[in-house]
PDB file of C-alpha atoms and ligand atoms in Angstrom:
ATOM      1  CA  UNK A   1     -17.141  48.643 -31.485  1.00  0.00           C
ATOM      2  CA  UNK A   2     -17.008  44.853 -30.550  1.00  0.00           C
ATOM      3  CA  UNK A   3     -20.116  42.858 -30.206  1.00  0.00           C
ATOM      4  CA  UNK A   4     -21.289  42.409 -25.897  1.00  0.00           C
ATOM      5  CA  UNK A   5     -22.014  39.173 -25.044  1.00  0.00           C
ATOM      6  CA  UNK A   6     -25.219  38.737 -22.842  1.00  0.00           C
ATOM      7  CA  UNK A   7     -24.011  36.363 -20.010  1.00  0.00           C
ATOM      8  CA  UNK A   8     -27.008  34.374 -17.703  1.00  0.00           C
ATOM      9  CA  UNK A   9     -26.006  32.800 -14.775  1.00  0.00           C
ATOM     10  CA  UNK A  10     -28.741  29.711 -13.555  1.00  0.00           C
ATOM     11  CA  UNK A  11     -28.710  26.323 -11.386  1.00  0.00           C
ATOM     12  CA  UNK A  12     -27.607  23.484 -13.233  1.00  0.00           C
ATOM     13  CA  UNK A  13     -30.950  22.058 -13.244  1.00  0.00           C
ATOM     14  CA  UNK A  14     -32.032  24.991 -15.099  1.00  0.00           C
ATOM     15  CA  UNK A  15     -29.989  25.303 -17.700  1.00  0.00           C
ATOM     16  CA  UNK A  16     -32.189  24.081 -20.416  1.00  0.00           C
ATOM     17  CA  UNK A  17     -35.314  26.055 -19.572  1.00  0.00           C
ATOM     18  CA  UNK A  18     -32.502  28.968 -19.409  1.00  0.00           C
ATOM     19  CA  UNK A  19     -31.177  28.071 -22.598  1.00  0.00           C
ATOM     20  CA  UNK A  20     -34.621  27.775 -24.507  1.00  0.00           C
ATOM     21  CA  UNK A  21     -35.665  30.841 -22.856  1.00  0.00           C
ATOM     22  CA  UNK A  22     -32.607  32.519 -24.526  1.00  0.00           C
ATOM     23  CA  UNK A  23     -33.809  30.875 -28.854  1.00  0.00           C
ATOM     24  CA  UNK A  24     -37.118  31.822 -27.676  1.00  0.00           C
ATOM     25  CA  UNK A  25     -36.439  35.625 -26.836  1.00  0.00           C
ATOM     26  CA  UNK A  26     -34.927  35.557 -30.470  1.00  0.00           C
ATOM     27  CA  UNK A  27     -30.846  34.110 -30.312  1.00  0.00           C
ATOM     28  CA  UNK A  28     -29.082  32.881 -33.179  1.00  0.00           C
ATOM     29  CA  UNK A  29     -26.989  30.481 -30.662  1.00  0.00           C
ATOM     30  CA  UNK A  30     -26.109  29.612 -27.148  1.00  0.00           C
ATOM     31  CA  UNK A  31     -23.268  28.301 -25.386  1.00  0.00           C
ATOM     32  CA  UNK A  32     -22.785  26.787 -22.178  1.00  0.00           C
ATOM     33  CA  UNK A  33     -20.058  27.458 -19.540  1.00  0.00           C
ATOM     34  CA  UNK A  34     -20.094  25.694 -16.627  1.00  0.00           C
ATOM     35  CA  UNK A  35     -18.572  27.825 -13.386  1.00  0.00           C
ATOM     36  CA  UNK A  36     -17.130  24.055 -11.387  1.00  0.00           C
ATOM     37  CA  UNK A  37     -19.747  25.075  -8.769  1.00  0.00           C
ATOM     38  CA  UNK A  38     -23.008  23.746  -9.686  1.00  0.00           C
ATOM     39  CA  UNK A  39     -24.340  27.038 -11.583  1.00  0.00           C
ATOM     40  CA  UNK A  40     -23.964  26.991 -15.745  1.00  0.00           C
ATOM     41  CA  UNK A  41     -23.295  30.749 -17.561  1.00  0.00           C
ATOM     42  CA  UNK A  42     -25.169  30.926 -20.297  1.00  0.00           C
ATOM     43  CA  UNK A  43     -23.401  32.911 -23.043  1.00  0.00           C
ATOM     44  CA  UNK A  44     -25.317  34.167 -26.531  1.00  0.00           C
ATOM     45  CA  UNK A  45     -25.477  37.804 -28.277  1.00  0.00           C
ATOM     46  CA  UNK A  46     -28.686  39.562 -28.401  1.00  0.00           C
ATOM     47  CA  UNK A  47     -26.746  42.658 -30.105  1.00  0.00           C
ATOM     48  CA  UNK A  48     -25.691  46.070 -28.848  1.00  0.00           C
ATOM     49  CA  UNK A  49     -29.206  47.772 -28.563  1.00  0.00           C
ATOM     50  CA  UNK A  50     -30.451  48.703 -24.965  1.00  0.00           C
ATOM     51  CA  UNK A  51     -33.622  47.939 -25.555  1.00  0.00           C
ATOM     52  CA  UNK A  52     -33.023  44.352 -27.153  1.00  0.00           C
ATOM     53  CA  UNK A  53     -30.770  43.919 -24.132  1.00  0.00           C
ATOM     54  CA  UNK A  54     -33.821  45.024 -21.699  1.00  0.00           C
ATOM     55  CA  UNK A  55     -35.690  42.958 -23.069  1.00  0.00           C
ATOM     56  CA  UNK A  56     -34.651  39.659 -23.457  1.00  0.00           C
ATOM     57  CA  UNK A  57     -33.726  40.384 -20.127  1.00  0.00           C
ATOM     58  CA  UNK A  58     -37.709  40.798 -19.266  1.00  0.00           C
ATOM     59  CA  UNK A  59     -38.171  36.895 -20.250  1.00  0.00           C
ATOM     60  CA  UNK A  60     -36.087  35.577 -17.849  1.00  0.00           C
ATOM     61  CA  UNK A  61     -36.846  34.304 -13.946  1.00  0.00           C
ATOM     62  CA  UNK A  62     -36.538  36.495 -11.334  1.00  0.00           C
ATOM     63  CA  UNK A  63     -33.517  34.430  -9.838  1.00  0.00           C
ATOM     64  CA  UNK A  64     -31.721  34.117 -12.687  1.00  0.00           C
ATOM     65  CA  UNK A  65     -28.536  36.920 -12.753  1.00  0.00           C
ATOM     66  CA  UNK A  66     -27.494  38.592 -15.707  1.00  0.00           C
ATOM     67  CA  UNK A  67     -24.747  40.376 -16.806  1.00  0.00           C
ATOM     68  CA  UNK A  68     -22.985  41.832 -20.167  1.00  0.00           C
ATOM     69  CA  UNK A  69     -19.316  41.189 -20.518  1.00  0.00           C
ATOM     70  CA  UNK A  70     -17.205  42.487 -24.411  1.00  0.00           C
ATOM     71  CA  UNK A  71     -17.391  39.262 -26.387  1.00  0.00           C
ATOM     72  CA  UNK A  72     -14.119  37.616 -27.902  1.00  0.00           C
ATOM     73  CA  UNK A  73     -14.920  38.293 -31.524  1.00  0.00           C
ATOM     74  CA  UNK A  74     -14.179  35.391 -32.643  1.00  0.00           C
ATOM     75  CA  UNK A  75     -17.386  33.125 -31.100  1.00  0.00           C
ATOM     76  CA  UNK A  76     -20.335  34.946 -32.457  1.00  0.00           C
ATOM     77  CA  UNK A  77     -19.451  33.254 -36.070  1.00  0.00           C
ATOM     78  CA  UNK A  78     -18.122  30.161 -34.701  1.00  0.00           C
ATOM     79  CA  UNK A  79     -21.697  28.543 -34.159  1.00  0.00           C
ATOM     80  CA  UNK A  80     -21.614  29.477 -38.085  1.00  0.00           C
ATOM     81  CA  UNK A  81     -19.772  26.880 -39.089  1.00  0.00           C
ATOM     82  CA  UNK A  82     -21.423  23.855 -37.071  1.00  0.00           C
ATOM     83  CA  UNK A  83     -25.215  25.353 -38.683  1.00  0.00           C
ATOM     84  CA  UNK A  84     -26.792  22.524 -40.736  1.00  0.00           C
ATOM     85  CA  UNK A  85     -29.457  22.201 -43.371  1.00  0.00           C
ATOM     86  CA  UNK A  86     -32.885  21.272 -41.607  1.00  0.00           C
ATOM     87  CA  UNK A  87     -35.005  18.459 -42.837  1.00  0.00           C
ATOM     88  CA  UNK A  88     -38.828  19.336 -42.030  1.00  0.00           C
ATOM     89  CA  UNK A  89     -42.131  17.956 -43.008  1.00  0.00           C
ATOM     90  CA  UNK A  90     -42.577  16.136 -46.503  1.00  0.00           C
ATOM     91  CA  UNK A  91     -41.330  18.883 -48.760  1.00  0.00           C
ATOM     92  CA  UNK A  92     -39.108  21.498 -46.638  1.00  0.00           C
ATOM     93  CA  UNK A  93     -35.630  21.925 -46.103  1.00  0.00           C
ATOM     94  CA  UNK A  94     -34.258  24.745 -44.373  1.00  0.00           C
ATOM     95  CA  UNK A  95     -30.506  25.865 -45.200  1.00  0.00           C
ATOM     96  CA  UNK A  96     -28.157  28.690 -43.287  1.00  0.00           C
ATOM     97  CA  UNK A  97     -27.688  30.952 -46.383  1.00  0.00           C
ATOM     98  CA  UNK A  98     -23.615  30.383 -46.486  1.00  0.00           C
ATOM     99  CA  UNK A  99     -24.247  26.581 -46.665  1.00  0.00           C
ATOM    100  CA  UNK A 100     -23.025  24.421 -49.562  1.00  0.00           C
ATOM    101  CA  UNK A 101     -26.284  22.771 -50.848  1.00  0.00           C
ATOM    102  CA  UNK A 102     -26.847  21.333 -54.009  1.00  0.00           C
ATOM    103  CA  UNK A 103     -30.240  21.433 -55.157  1.00  0.00           C
ATOM    104  CA  UNK A 104     -31.321  18.497 -57.564  1.00  0.00           C
ATOM    105  CA  UNK A 105     -34.053  18.961 -59.698  1.00  0.00           C
ATOM    106  CA  UNK A 106     -37.105  17.418 -58.191  1.00  0.00           C
ATOM    107  CA  UNK A 107     -35.919  17.865 -55.101  1.00  0.00           C
ATOM    108  CA  UNK A 108     -37.504  19.366 -51.358  1.00  0.00           C
ATOM    109  CA  UNK A 109     -38.295  22.979 -51.171  1.00  0.00           C
ATOM    110  CA  UNK A 110     -35.068  24.747 -49.973  1.00  0.00           C
ATOM    111  CA  UNK A 111     -35.657  27.859 -47.976  1.00  0.00           C
ATOM    112  CA  UNK A 112     -32.426  30.139 -47.970  1.00  0.00           C
ATOM    113  CA  UNK A 113     -31.927  31.517 -44.301  1.00  0.00           C
ATOM    114  CA  UNK A 114     -29.479  34.347 -43.228  1.00  0.00           C
ATOM    115  CA  UNK A 115     -30.157  34.571 -39.270  1.00  0.00           C
ATOM    116  CA  UNK A 116     -28.844  38.075 -39.404  1.00  0.00           C
ATOM    117  CA  UNK A 117     -29.721  39.933 -36.098  1.00  0.00           C
ATOM    118  CA  UNK A 118     -32.957  38.085 -35.893  1.00  0.00           C
ATOM    119  CA  UNK A 119     -34.580  34.613 -34.074  1.00  0.00           C
ATOM    120  CA  UNK A 120     -32.658  31.643 -35.105  1.00  0.00           C
ATOM    121  CA  UNK A 121     -31.646  30.178 -38.016  1.00  0.00           C
ATOM    122  CA  UNK A 122     -35.094  27.679 -38.721  1.00  0.00           C
ATOM    123  CA  UNK A 123     -33.706  24.970 -36.403  1.00  0.00           C
ATOM    124  CA  UNK A 124     -35.556  25.600 -32.844  1.00  0.00           C
ATOM    125  CA  UNK A 125     -38.057  23.007 -32.339  1.00  0.00           C
ATOM    126  CA  UNK A 126     -40.980  25.928 -32.218  1.00  0.00           C
ATOM    127  CA  UNK A 127     -39.998  26.624 -35.520  1.00  0.00           C
ATOM    128  CA  UNK A 128     -39.492  23.478 -37.335  1.00  0.00           C
ATOM    129  CA  UNK A 129     -43.316  22.542 -35.801  1.00  0.00           C
ATOM    130  CA  UNK A 130     -44.832  25.174 -36.699  1.00  0.00           C
ATOM    131  CA  UNK A 131     -43.394  24.690 -40.863  1.00  0.00           C
ATOM    132  CA  UNK A 132     -44.406  20.826 -40.383  1.00  0.00           C
ATOM    133  CA  UNK A 133     -47.907  22.455 -39.381  1.00  0.00           C
ATOM    134  CA  UNK A 134     -47.872  25.110 -41.803  1.00  0.00           C
ATOM    135  CA  UNK A 135     -46.619  22.323 -44.545  1.00  0.00           C
ATOM    136  CA  UNK A 136     -49.063  20.428 -43.968  1.00  0.00           C
ATOM    137  CA  UNK A 137     -52.469  23.365 -43.920  1.00  0.00           C
ATOM    138  CA  UNK A 138     -50.439  24.623 -47.520  1.00  0.00           C
ATOM    139  CA  UNK A 139     -50.824  21.085 -48.605  1.00  0.00           C
ATOM    140  CA  UNK A 140     -54.901  20.914 -48.306  1.00  0.00           C
ATOM    141  CA  UNK A 141     -55.229  23.622 -50.801  1.00  0.00           C
ATOM    142  CA  UNK A 142     -57.234  25.788 -48.868  1.00  0.00           C
ATOM    143  CA  UNK A 143     -54.759  28.134 -47.400  1.00  0.00           C
ATOM    144  CA  UNK A 144     -54.225  30.876 -50.110  1.00  0.00           C
ATOM    145  CA  UNK A 145     -53.371  33.696 -47.717  1.00  0.00           C
ATOM    146  CA  UNK A 146     -50.764  33.514 -44.504  1.00  0.00           C
ATOM    147  CA  UNK A 147     -50.137  35.622 -41.887  1.00  0.00           C
ATOM    148  CA  UNK A 148     -47.231  35.014 -40.047  1.00  0.00           C
ATOM    149  CA  UNK A 149     -47.725  37.062 -36.698  1.00  0.00           C
ATOM    150  CA  UNK A 150     -43.718  37.298 -34.773  1.00  0.00           C
ATOM    151  CA  UNK A 151     -41.833  36.915 -37.955  1.00  0.00           C
ATOM    152  CA  UNK A 152     -38.060  36.988 -36.980  1.00  0.00           C
ATOM    153  CA  UNK A 153     -36.247  35.949 -40.047  1.00  0.00           C
ATOM    154  CA  UNK A 154     -39.176  35.495 -42.197  1.00  0.00           C
ATOM    155  CA  UNK A 155     -38.756  31.643 -42.729  1.00  0.00           C
ATOM    156  CA  UNK A 156     -42.476  30.536 -41.924  1.00  0.00           C
ATOM    157  CA  UNK A 157     -44.077  33.473 -44.367  1.00  0.00           C
ATOM    158  CA  UNK A 158     -41.492  32.883 -46.766  1.00  0.00           C
ATOM    159  CA  UNK A 159     -41.604  29.225 -46.732  1.00  0.00           C
ATOM    160  CA  UNK A 160     -45.867  29.454 -47.090  1.00  0.00           C
ATOM    161  CA  UNK A 161     -44.359  31.615 -49.977  1.00  0.00           C
ATOM    162  CA  UNK A 162     -42.361  28.986 -51.617  1.00  0.00           C
ATOM    163  CA  UNK A 163     -44.764  26.439 -51.377  1.00  0.00           C
ATOM    164  CA  UNK A 164     -47.804  27.972 -53.482  1.00  0.00           C
ATOM    165  CA  UNK A 165     -49.641  30.966 -51.015  1.00  0.00           C
ATOM    166  CA  UNK A 166     -50.494  33.872 -52.697  1.00  0.00           C
ATOM    167  CA  UNK A 167     -49.421  35.885 -50.515  1.00  0.00           C
ATOM    168  CA  UNK A 168     -47.747  35.436 -47.069  1.00  0.00           C
ATOM    169  CA  UNK A 169     -47.618  38.725 -44.905  1.00  0.00           C
ATOM    170  CA  UNK A 170     -45.498  39.006 -42.268  1.00  0.00           C
ATOM    171  CA  UNK A 171     -45.567  41.520 -38.767  1.00  0.00           C
ATOM    172  CA  UNK A 172     -42.854  41.490 -36.400  1.00  0.00           C
ATOM    173  CA  UNK A 173     -42.506  44.432 -33.735  1.00  0.00           C
ATOM    174  CA  UNK A 174     -38.570  43.878 -34.225  1.00  0.00           C
ATOM    175  CA  UNK A 175     -37.192  46.307 -36.824  1.00  0.00           C
ATOM    176  CA  UNK A 176     -34.732  44.228 -36.991  1.00  0.00           C
ATOM    177  CA  UNK A 177     -36.150  41.062 -37.827  1.00  0.00           C
ATOM    178  CA  UNK A 178     -38.334  42.894 -40.440  1.00  0.00           C
ATOM    179  CA  UNK A 179     -34.886  43.748 -42.164  1.00  0.00           C
ATOM    180  CA  UNK A 180     -34.250  40.265 -41.416  1.00  0.00           C
ATOM    181  CA  UNK A 181     -37.117  38.587 -43.210  1.00  0.00           C
ATOM    182  CA  UNK A 182     -36.863  41.343 -46.490  1.00  0.00           C
ATOM    183  CA  UNK A 183     -33.452  40.372 -46.932  1.00  0.00           C
ATOM    184  CA  UNK A 184     -34.740  37.126 -46.943  1.00  0.00           C
ATOM    185  CA  UNK A 185     -37.712  37.159 -49.050  1.00  0.00           C
ATOM    186  CA  UNK A 186     -35.437  38.872 -51.546  1.00  0.00           C
ATOM    187  CA  UNK A 187     -32.344  35.805 -50.801  1.00  0.00           C
ATOM    188  CA  UNK A 188     -35.675  32.673 -51.370  1.00  0.00           C
ATOM    189  CA  UNK A 189     -35.850  35.339 -55.017  1.00  0.00           C
ATOM    190  CA  UNK A 190     -40.473  35.291 -52.721  1.00  0.00           C
ATOM    191  CA  UNK A 191     -39.492  39.403 -52.429  1.00  0.00           C
ATOM    192  CA  UNK A 192     -42.989  39.683 -54.324  1.00  0.00           C
ATOM    193  CA  UNK A 193     -45.084  37.751 -52.716  1.00  0.00           C
ATOM    194  CA  UNK A 194     -44.062  38.716 -48.828  1.00  0.00           C
ATOM    195  CA  UNK A 195     -44.971  42.134 -47.375  1.00  0.00           C
ATOM    196  CA  UNK A 196     -43.188  42.640 -44.375  1.00  0.00           C
ATOM    197  CA  UNK A 197     -43.185  45.849 -41.493  1.00  0.00           C
ATOM    198  CA  UNK A 198     -43.422  46.264 -37.988  1.00  0.00           C
ATOM    199  CA  UNK A 199     -47.956  46.856 -38.034  1.00  0.00           C
ATOM    200  CA  UNK A 200     -48.979  45.855 -34.720  1.00  0.00           C
ATOM    201  CA  UNK A 201     -51.021  42.696 -34.817  1.00  0.00           C
ATOM    202  CA  UNK A 202     -53.808  44.778 -33.575  1.00  0.00           C
ATOM    203  CA  UNK A 203     -53.922  46.795 -36.114  1.00  0.00           C
ATOM    204  CA  UNK A 204     -54.132  44.343 -39.226  1.00  0.00           C
ATOM    205  CA  UNK A 205     -57.078  44.042 -41.016  1.00  0.00           C
ATOM    206  CA  UNK A 206     -58.930  41.293 -42.803  1.00  0.00           C
ATOM    207  CA  UNK A 207     -58.581  38.007 -42.048  1.00  0.00           C
ATOM    208  CA  UNK A 208     -56.180  35.119 -43.262  1.00  0.00           C
ATOM    209  CA  UNK A 209     -56.792  31.432 -44.805  1.00  0.00           C
ATOM    210  CA  UNK A 210     -54.096  30.271 -42.593  1.00  0.00           C
ATOM    211  CA  UNK A 211     -52.333  32.469 -39.378  1.00  0.00           C
ATOM    212  CA  UNK A 212     -49.378  31.505 -37.877  1.00  0.00           C
ATOM    213  CA  UNK A 213     -47.804  33.129 -34.282  1.00  0.00           C
ATOM    214  CA  UNK A 214     -44.862  31.103 -32.828  1.00  0.00           C
ATOM    215  CA  UNK A 215     -44.261  33.559 -29.965  1.00  0.00           C
ATOM    216  CA  UNK A 216     -43.329  32.722 -26.634  1.00  0.00           C
ATOM    217  CA  UNK A 217     -47.231  31.964 -24.420  1.00  0.00           C
ATOM    218  CA  UNK A 218     -47.397  35.402 -22.501  1.00  0.00           C
ATOM    219  CA  UNK A 219     -47.519  37.591 -25.604  1.00  0.00           C
ATOM    220  CA  UNK A 220     -50.073  35.038 -27.372  1.00  0.00           C
ATOM    221  CA  UNK A 221     -52.599  35.028 -24.376  1.00  0.00           C
ATOM    222  CA  UNK A 222     -51.928  39.309 -25.111  1.00  0.00           C
ATOM    223  CA  UNK A 223     -52.363  39.062 -28.185  1.00  0.00           C
ATOM    224  CA  UNK A 224     -55.124  36.338 -28.205  1.00  0.00           C
ATOM    225  CA  UNK A 225     -58.065  38.767 -29.521  1.00  0.00           C
ATOM    226  CA  UNK A 226     -56.463  39.536 -32.511  1.00  0.00           C
ATOM    227  CA  UNK A 227     -55.443  36.010 -32.865  1.00  0.00           C
ATOM    228  CA  UNK A 228     -59.024  34.903 -33.211  1.00  0.00           C
ATOM    229  CA  UNK A 229     -60.089  37.379 -35.281  1.00  0.00           C
ATOM    230  CA  UNK A 230     -57.278  36.720 -38.097  1.00  0.00           C
ATOM    231  CA  UNK A 231     -57.891  33.920 -39.349  1.00  0.00           C
ATOM    232  CA  UNK A 232     -60.793  33.067 -41.751  1.00  0.00           C
ATOM    233  CA  UNK A 233     -64.379  31.397 -41.012  1.00  0.00           C
ATOM    234  CA  UNK A 234     -62.374  28.579 -42.919  1.00  0.00           C
ATOM    235  CA  UNK A 235     -58.905  29.374 -41.548  1.00  0.00           C
ATOM    236  CA  UNK A 236     -56.727  27.541 -39.703  1.00  0.00           C
ATOM    237  CA  UNK A 237     -54.306  29.428 -37.103  1.00  0.00           C
ATOM    238  CA  UNK A 238     -50.651  27.717 -35.394  1.00  0.00           C
ATOM    239  CA  UNK A 239     -48.699  28.556 -31.976  1.00  0.00           C
ATOM    240  CA  UNK A 240     -46.206  27.842 -30.913  1.00  0.00           C
ATOM    241  CA  UNK A 241     -43.956  28.763 -28.427  1.00  0.00           C
ATOM    242  CA  UNK A 242     -45.658  26.912 -26.084  1.00  0.00           C
ATOM    243  CA  UNK A 243     -44.439  24.522 -23.771  1.00  0.00           C
ATOM    244  CA  UNK A 244     -45.864  20.126 -24.650  1.00  0.00           C
ATOM    245  CA  UNK A 245     -47.460  20.039 -20.983  1.00  0.00           C
ATOM    246  CA  UNK A 246     -48.537  23.535 -20.273  1.00  0.00           C
ATOM    247  CA  UNK A 247     -50.387  25.188 -22.546  1.00  0.00           C
ATOM    248  CA  UNK A 248     -54.490  25.273 -21.564  1.00  0.00           C
ATOM    249  CA  UNK A 249     -53.956  28.684 -20.510  1.00  0.00           C
ATOM    250  CA  UNK A 250     -52.903  29.912 -24.035  1.00  0.00           C
ATOM    251  CA  UNK A 251     -56.104  27.792 -25.482  1.00  0.00           C
ATOM    252  CA  UNK A 252     -58.101  29.469 -22.690  1.00  0.00           C
ATOM    253  CA  UNK A 253     -57.510  32.328 -24.329  1.00  0.00           C
ATOM    254  CA  UNK A 254     -57.667  31.710 -28.090  1.00  0.00           C
ATOM    255  CA  UNK A 255     -61.314  29.528 -26.999  1.00  0.00           C
ATOM    256  CA  UNK A 256     -63.897  29.412 -28.618  1.00  0.00           C
ATOM    257  CA  UNK A 257     -61.449  28.213 -30.976  1.00  0.00           C
ATOM    258  CA  UNK A 258     -61.072  24.640 -30.927  1.00  0.00           C
ATOM    259  CA  UNK A 259     -57.244  22.960 -30.881  1.00  0.00           C
ATOM    260  CA  UNK A 260     -57.603  19.437 -34.172  1.00  0.00           C
ATOM    261  CA  UNK A 261     -54.201  18.898 -33.410  1.00  0.00           C
ATOM    262  CA  UNK A 262     -51.172  18.908 -31.196  1.00  0.00           C
ATOM    263  CA  UNK A 263     -47.688  18.480 -32.093  1.00  0.00           C
ATOM    264  CA  UNK A 264     -44.656  18.066 -29.801  1.00  0.00           C
ATOM    265  CA  UNK A 265     -40.913  18.009 -29.901  1.00  0.00           C
ATOM    266  CA  UNK A 266     -37.873  18.464 -27.724  1.00  0.00           C
ATOM    267  CA  UNK A 267     -40.721  19.378 -25.188  1.00  0.00           C
ATOM    268  CA  UNK A 268     -42.353  22.349 -26.962  1.00  0.00           C
ATOM    269  CA  UNK A 269     -45.600  22.481 -28.976  1.00  0.00           C
ATOM    270  CA  UNK A 270     -47.623  23.546 -31.665  1.00  0.00           C
ATOM    271  CA  UNK A 271     -51.403  23.523 -31.979  1.00  0.00           C
ATOM    272  CA  UNK A 272     -53.511  24.354 -34.957  1.00  0.00           C
ATOM    273  CA  UNK A 273     -56.998  25.447 -33.821  1.00  0.00           C
ATOM    274  CA  UNK A 274     -59.937  26.361 -36.101  1.00  0.00           C
ATOM    275  CA  UNK A 275     -62.807  28.034 -35.659  1.00  0.00           C
ATOM    276  CA  UNK A 276     -66.011  26.093 -33.972  1.00  0.00           C
TER     277      UNK A 276
HETATM  278  C1  LIG B 301     -39.720  32.763 -31.429  1.00  0.00           C
HETATM  279  S1  LIG B 301     -39.439  33.946 -32.775  1.00  0.00           S
HETATM  280  C2  LIG B 301     -39.976  33.061 -34.048  1.00  0.00           C
HETATM  281  C3  LIG B 301     -39.547  33.779 -34.954  1.00  0.00           C
HETATM  282  C4  LIG B 301     -39.713  33.000 -36.359  1.00  0.00           C
HETATM  283  N1  LIG B 301     -41.710  33.350 -36.646  1.00  0.00           N
HETATM  284  C5  LIG B 301     -39.667  31.075 -36.486  1.00  0.00           C
HETATM  285  O1  LIG B 301     -40.623  30.741 -36.051  1.00  0.00           O
HETATM  286  O2  LIG B 301     -38.279  31.015 -36.142  1.00  0.00           O
HETATM  287  C6  LIG B 301     -40.792  34.859 -31.702  1.00  0.00           C
HETATM  288  C7  LIG B 301     -40.613  36.824 -32.734  1.00  0.00           C
HETATM  289  O3  LIG B 301     -41.619  37.317 -32.323  1.00  0.00           O
HETATM  290  C8  LIG B 301     -42.215  38.114 -32.241  1.00  0.00           C
HETATM  291  N2  LIG B 301     -42.617  39.064 -31.095  1.00  0.00           N
HETATM  292  C9  LIG B 301     -42.762  39.278 -29.813  1.00  0.00           C
HETATM  293  N3  LIG B 301     -43.978  40.074 -29.659  1.00  0.00           N
HETATM  294  C10 LIG B 301     -44.564  39.905 -30.424  1.00  0.00           C
HETATM  295  C11 LIG B 301     -45.970  41.225 -30.522  1.00  0.00           C
HETATM  296  N4  LIG B 301     -46.482  41.205 -29.995  1.00  0.00           N
HETATM  297  N5  LIG B 301     -45.892  40.952 -31.773  1.00  0.00           N
HETATM  298  C12 LIG B 301     -45.020  40.882 -33.043  1.00  0.00           C
HETATM  299  N6  LIG B 301     -43.758  40.145 -32.909  1.00  0.00           N
HETATM  300  C13 LIG B 301     -44.010  39.347 -31.515  1.00  0.00           C
HETATM  301  C14 LIG B 301     -40.268  38.618 -31.781  1.00  0.00           C
HETATM  302  O4  LIG B 301     -39.385  40.225 -31.917  1.00  0.00           O
HETATM  303  C15 LIG B 301     -40.049  37.782 -31.803  1.00  0.00           C
HETATM  304  O5  LIG B 301     -39.085  37.626 -33.787  1.00  0.00           O
END
């Protein structure tokens, strides 16, 4: 069966917002096609499963129309040719798994990512922001255990492990994301140090030195009790997937944890929080 395309039609003014929404919902590539009447079609692939389609559709605004089309078999692959390595923070480089990249001794920590059916390559602004915050926290030497909530490709947990944390735990509601994380951990030689499954965040026990969650704001608010519970008393929480100027409600839900640093990029924010 050929891939099916998920097509969203929005006014030109909403194109960027809608594309961001699709990225956050976990797609790997978005192609914009002008319709010539002031609207834009955003073409992407979300997989053939009805549940995956419904999950992405549920993140769209009410007025945005969407439909399913038979995809031409070529284009879902063409984005792979244009994917480039991404330099993040002081030490990390995220590289598409199929990309030639020479790793010289003493060079940066190179994380290879094959997105499979999971969220992005690791090059979305929210992923880059979270990776940079994670690298900063790990470099302080106080983060021996890391929890990655909503792991997608596993890029955050895998990077944590490659930066030297003892154990990285990763969870995602999506079985495809778990599969992707396990495969990427193997690809990067850190299978032994990264545990990943679909355990709901409410059922996770224990505490972690660092908890990272790059998930859209409504999901962060919904799981805020657990996001407050899971960082150790000396620990940190990094949340991203929130808009730079509009995440006050997320911080309110996470109180009494206090934001100690906010980083922004491309209209998105990553907030690092600590217990009072
Ligand atoms: C924006 S992606 C982030 C992926 C990856 N951590 C990154 O930074 O590139 C969000 C991920 O969160 C997952 N997710 C959404 N709601 C969730 C929930 N309630 N519990 C666990 N994972 C969830 C999605 O399946 C998706 O893989």
